Amino acid sequence: NADLAMYWAKEMGRNNFQFFSEDMNHSILEHLALEKELKEAIQRNQFTLVFQPKVSLFDYSTTGVETLIRWEHPEKGLITPDHFIPVAEETGQIIDIGNWVLEQACRQISSLLREGILPPTAKVAVNLSAKQFTDPNLVQHIRTVLEITKIPPQCLELEITESTLMEDVETAIAIMQEIKSTGVAIAIDDFGTGYSSLSYIKRFPIDVLKVDRSFVMDIPDDKNDMAITAAVIAMAHKLSMNVVAEGVETREQLQFLRQNNCDEGQGYLFSRPLSLGQLHRFLIENKARRENGTYHI
Ligand code: C2E
Ligand code: MG
Ligand code: MG
Ligand code: MG
């Protein structure tokens, strides 16, 4: 099909001469197999969702969760999104998968919100890929999902990467404004890894900026990463955005982020991505520990 041909033309253009060999042939076949398996995965309900908590760096309360997709492959076991989202994006299957993720995430989280286990100020974040973002039916789909799952719009947040937004800036601004008109919040994901110009950042209606894990990873050893992280936090605050640090794994990173007024953190230090049941327990335990003063990281 045309999409695939485009994909491979691009891939081959990117690759050096020496990689243009049997290997390539092999990956074309693998790609085709994956496309077919993805189609079955949707039909056979092989996708599941996990939720990773985001916590306030001021009081360690849970401010929300990020929804992350997993594929329970019948033979290959659990497959992480990096291995199939790019293919689904190229083939267009991401539209169906993405719509499923949005609806399922809202459905699953709505019970936690109703029971008050997640506070009404908490947000469920869902990742949007580039193709979903420019899908003309996106906003209608968002409205429909909010309606059927009865999630208040302010409890939903969409994460969009910097590179998606930079593909066509004027269109991106228009789509973002349309999303904002539904009451849903927008986060810019993996910030610092794309090539956005600061003059555009100020024009985007962004609520949350997520500092990419690659900047957090080497704190406190890399002075440059620390300088960049501190500057990005300060800039985001001046632009009235909330800042979330991705991939927080150590106490040293936490301490640095707190010293620099980063609002929220997400990472293995606080919690791995959790199933809905595990999330339920995490939220109850986290609240109890904070209330009886035994909370410590
Ligand atoms: P992302 O949106 O930047 O998500 C954060 C990724 O970092 C997740 O990987 C998460 O498991 C991982 N992570 C969180 N904390 C830590 C940490 O402390 N250390 C390390 N090393 N990693 C951490 P995951 O789940 O494999 O997802 C990878 C990417 O796949 C996501 O990056 C996102 O771009 C994409 N993705 C995931 N779910 C979806 C989805 O439903 N739709 C779309 N379009 N993309 C998705
Ligand atoms: Mg994300
Ligand atoms: Mg991210
Ligand atoms: Mg990332």
XYZ file of C-alpha atoms and ligand atoms in Angstrom:
346
model
C 0.000 0.000 0.000
C 0.956 3.603 -0.551
C 1.676 4.431 3.107
C 4.045 1.514 3.398
C 5.844 2.370 0.194
C 6.307 5.915 1.508
C 7.572 4.589 4.799
C 10.177 2.414 3.195
C 11.271 5.067 0.760
C 11.913 7.293 3.777
C 13.589 4.546 5.786
C 15.906 3.664 2.950
C 16.777 7.288 2.402
C 17.795 7.534 6.028
C 19.920 4.427 6.015
C 23.504 4.225 4.927
C 24.539 2.256 1.899
C 26.032 -0.556 3.981
C 22.695 -1.283 5.696
C 20.949 -1.687 2.385
C 21.150 -5.452 2.346
C 19.398 -8.639 3.415
C 18.746 -6.970 6.715
C 16.469 -4.492 5.011
C 14.592 -7.236 3.226
C 14.139 -8.944 6.531
C 12.744 -5.827 8.192
C 10.298 -5.198 5.333
C 8.876 -8.662 5.941
C 8.851 -8.072 9.680
C 7.060 -4.788 9.155
C 4.384 -6.438 7.015
C 3.921 -9.201 9.577
C 3.592 -6.621 12.318
C 0.949 -4.732 10.357
C -1.122 -7.890 10.029
C -0.632 -8.795 13.689
C -1.649 -5.303 14.749
C -4.922 -5.681 12.892
C -5.597 -8.906 14.782
C -4.474 -7.360 18.051
C -7.277 -4.811 17.857
C -9.874 -7.453 16.964
C -8.675 -9.908 19.614
C -8.392 -7.409 22.448
C -4.681 -7.891 22.962
C -4.013 -4.316 24.042
C -4.008 -3.327 27.693
C -3.392 -0.103 29.529
C -1.096 0.713 32.415
C -1.098 3.959 34.356
C 1.940 5.728 35.768
C 1.307 8.151 38.652
C 2.511 11.740 38.528
C 3.173 13.232 41.947
C 3.360 16.756 43.299
C 6.927 17.641 44.284
C 5.519 19.964 46.971
C 3.440 17.481 48.966
C 3.837 14.155 47.094
C 0.110 13.883 46.462
C -0.873 12.111 43.242
C -1.752 14.759 40.681
C -2.702 12.384 37.903
C -1.641 9.430 35.802
C -0.199 8.910 32.343
C -1.843 6.191 30.283
C 0.613 3.865 28.534
C -0.384 1.138 26.103
C 0.931 -2.440 26.221
C 0.458 -5.283 23.758
C 0.000 -8.745 25.156
C 1.231 -10.711 22.179
C 0.126 -14.383 22.259
C 3.615 -15.676 21.364
C 6.031 -12.810 21.953
C 4.702 -11.762 25.356
C 4.413 -8.166 26.492
C 5.451 -5.660 23.804
C 6.146 -2.016 24.700
C 4.824 0.824 22.524
C 8.195 1.834 21.083
C 8.073 -1.441 19.146
C 4.679 -1.006 17.497
C 3.427 2.597 17.752
C 5.780 3.768 14.958
C 4.438 1.009 12.668
C 0.820 1.754 13.617
C 1.552 5.398 12.884
C 2.883 4.595 9.401
C 0.006 2.289 8.491
C -2.728 4.513 9.899
C -3.781 1.858 12.436
C -2.862 4.354 15.149
C -6.222 6.090 14.624
C -8.209 3.029 15.762
C -5.698 2.143 18.462
C -5.561 5.722 19.706
C -9.341 6.056 19.844
C -9.485 2.822 21.806
C -6.827 4.074 24.269
C -8.637 7.375 24.836
C -11.989 5.746 25.514
C -10.594 2.921 27.659
C -8.412 5.265 29.724
C -11.405 7.491 30.497
C -13.625 4.511 31.288
C -11.091 2.901 33.613
C -10.177 6.097 35.440
C -13.739 7.370 35.785
C -14.507 4.881 38.562
C -11.489 6.077 40.599
C -12.672 9.660 40.175
C -16.256 8.797 41.159
C -15.117 6.911 44.262
C -12.941 9.897 45.233
C -9.823 7.725 45.198
C -8.474 10.150 42.635
C -9.229 13.775 43.625
C -11.400 15.829 41.220
C -8.295 17.917 40.465
C -6.430 14.873 39.146
C -5.874 14.358 35.454
C -5.654 11.314 33.268
C -3.146 11.918 30.476
C -3.300 10.165 27.123
C -0.560 10.270 24.480
C -1.526 11.467 21.012
C 0.606 10.587 18.016
C 1.120 12.922 15.068
C -1.444 11.229 12.845
C -4.106 11.292 15.556
C -3.408 14.932 16.245
C -4.203 15.896 12.638
C -7.157 13.494 12.320
C -10.137 15.717 11.394
C -12.418 13.622 13.655
C -10.220 14.037 16.746
C -12.146 16.769 18.544
C -15.531 15.164 17.894
C -14.144 11.912 19.227
C -12.869 13.634 22.368
C -16.301 15.196 22.962
C -18.023 11.841 22.475
C -15.656 10.061 24.859
C -16.128 12.732 27.548
C -19.876 12.355 27.168
C -20.097 8.577 27.331
C -17.532 8.114 30.109
C -18.816 11.131 32.103
C -15.304 12.345 32.770
C -15.202 16.106 33.383
C -13.106 17.697 30.592
C -10.708 19.215 33.140
C -9.780 15.669 34.219
C -8.373 14.840 30.784
C -4.992 15.882 29.418
C -3.507 15.097 26.017
C 0.255 14.678 25.641
C 1.623 15.789 22.307
C 5.304 15.692 21.433
C 7.207 18.746 20.441
C 8.050 17.275 17.029
C 4.359 16.655 16.250
C 3.587 20.304 16.927
C 6.464 21.579 14.824
C 5.430 19.705 11.657
C 2.983 22.449 10.718
C 2.885 25.156 13.337
C -0.143 27.149 12.160
C -2.319 24.036 11.828
C -1.063 22.782 15.199
C -2.095 26.025 16.902
C -5.585 25.801 15.354
C -6.049 22.171 16.446
C -4.767 22.937 19.938
C -7.230 25.810 20.270
C -10.035 23.499 19.209
C -8.958 20.920 21.802
C -8.750 23.635 24.458
C -12.300 24.718 23.662
C -13.515 21.331 24.925
C -11.914 22.075 28.321
C -9.271 19.376 27.909
C -5.683 20.289 28.859
C -2.611 19.979 26.640
C 0.849 18.850 27.671
C 3.938 19.080 25.498
C 5.738 15.750 25.803
C 9.469 14.938 25.604
C 10.294 18.646 25.689
C 13.809 19.482 24.592
C 14.270 16.574 22.189
C 12.593 18.196 19.187
C 13.630 21.348 17.456
C 10.997 23.816 18.551
C 11.737 27.461 18.366
C 10.989 29.502 21.456
C 8.991 31.993 19.400
C 6.456 29.219 18.702
C 6.351 27.872 22.225
C 4.846 31.128 23.427
C 2.079 30.897 20.804
C 1.046 27.344 21.673
C -1.814 27.100 24.199
C 0.084 24.667 26.418
C -0.859 23.908 30.025
C 1.921 21.512 30.944
C 5.511 21.063 29.844
C 7.139 17.665 30.358
C 10.920 17.836 30.582
C 12.320 14.870 28.670
C 13.919 12.036 30.601
C 17.217 12.543 28.748
C 17.786 15.786 30.707
C 16.817 14.299 34.068
C 18.774 11.058 33.632
C 22.282 12.408 34.313
C 21.426 14.761 37.171
C 23.538 15.417 39.305
C 26.567 14.397 37.207
C 25.928 16.476 34.124
C 26.115 20.189 34.894
C 24.816 21.121 31.438
C 21.677 19.017 31.844
C 21.127 20.627 35.242
C 21.474 24.107 33.756
C 19.048 23.269 30.938
C 16.508 21.663 33.268
C 16.572 24.618 35.666
C 16.218 27.086 32.791
C 13.335 25.156 31.188
C 11.463 25.055 34.512
C 11.914 28.814 34.976
C 10.863 29.536 31.391
C 7.763 27.344 31.631
C 6.715 29.060 34.860
C 7.114 32.492 33.257
C 4.836 31.258 30.469
C 2.312 30.043 33.128
C 2.860 26.371 32.384
C 3.084 23.572 34.911
C 6.273 21.528 34.720
C 6.525 17.747 35.008
C 9.923 16.024 35.077
C 9.950 12.641 33.303
C 11.994 9.640 34.319
C 12.781 10.603 37.931
C 14.695 7.640 39.326
C 16.875 8.908 42.177
C 16.630 11.012 45.330
C 19.385 13.287 43.993
C 17.268 14.058 40.933
C 14.237 14.654 43.143
C 16.187 17.021 45.392
C 17.482 19.010 42.422
C 14.009 19.251 40.872
C 12.485 20.411 44.150
C 15.212 23.019 44.623
C 14.364 24.339 41.188
C 10.608 24.462 41.838
C 9.609 21.754 39.403
C 5.890 21.148 40.040
C 5.524 17.428 39.429
C 7.545 14.302 38.893
C 6.969 11.020 37.122
C 9.324 8.072 37.246
C 10.355 4.828 38.831
C 11.311 6.619 42.078
C 7.604 7.215 42.702
C 6.077 4.332 40.786
C 6.382 2.160 37.715
C 3.406 2.097 35.346
C 0.618 0.147 37.129
C -2.414 -1.922 36.227
C -5.745 -0.419 37.307
C -5.851 -2.671 40.368
C -2.304 -1.778 41.376
C -3.071 1.902 40.834
C -6.080 1.614 43.122
C -3.846 0.245 45.904
C -1.091 2.784 45.201
C -3.531 5.684 45.575
C -5.009 4.413 48.820
C -1.615 3.634 50.375
C -0.084 6.911 49.191
C -2.973 8.899 50.738
C -2.869 6.970 54.023
C 0.887 7.384 54.378
C 0.702 11.092 53.710
C -2.138 11.504 56.195
C -0.453 9.641 59.036
C 2.904 11.252 58.326
C 4.776 8.077 57.444
C 5.359 9.103 53.848
C 8.924 8.839 52.691
C 10.549 8.162 49.363
P 6.292 8.891 26.852
O 4.937 9.437 26.569
O 7.388 9.873 27.012
O 6.105 7.985 28.147
C 7.058 7.833 29.146
C 7.855 6.558 28.969
O 8.906 6.522 29.925
C 7.059 5.267 29.221
O 7.598 4.239 28.390
C 7.378 4.968 30.679
O 7.190 3.612 31.021
C 8.828 5.356 30.724
N 9.282 5.712 32.064
C 8.580 6.279 33.064
N 9.337 6.503 34.143
C 10.567 6.067 33.846
C 11.806 6.021 34.585
O 11.915 6.443 35.734
N 12.879 5.492 33.924
C 12.796 5.017 32.654
N 13.892 4.505 32.106
N 11.640 5.058 31.918
C 10.548 5.571 32.525
P 6.661 3.302 27.511
O 5.429 2.939 28.274
O 7.518 2.217 26.965
O 6.198 4.252 26.331
C 7.115 4.760 25.403
C 6.483 5.784 24.493
O 5.469 5.193 23.686
C 5.779 6.901 25.251
O 6.714 7.852 25.693
C 4.846 7.425 24.178
O 5.510 8.274 23.313
C 4.480 6.153 23.440
N 3.161 5.681 23.895
C 2.837 4.952 24.991
N 1.507 4.713 25.049
C 0.969 5.326 23.967
C -0.372 5.460 23.461
O -1.360 5.002 24.036
N -0.511 6.167 22.288
C 0.555 6.732 21.632
N 0.327 7.413 20.506
N 1.807 6.630 22.092
C 2.020 5.932 23.242
Mg 3.793 10.815 27.266
Mg 7.349 11.759 27.522
Mg 9.859 10.391 26.741
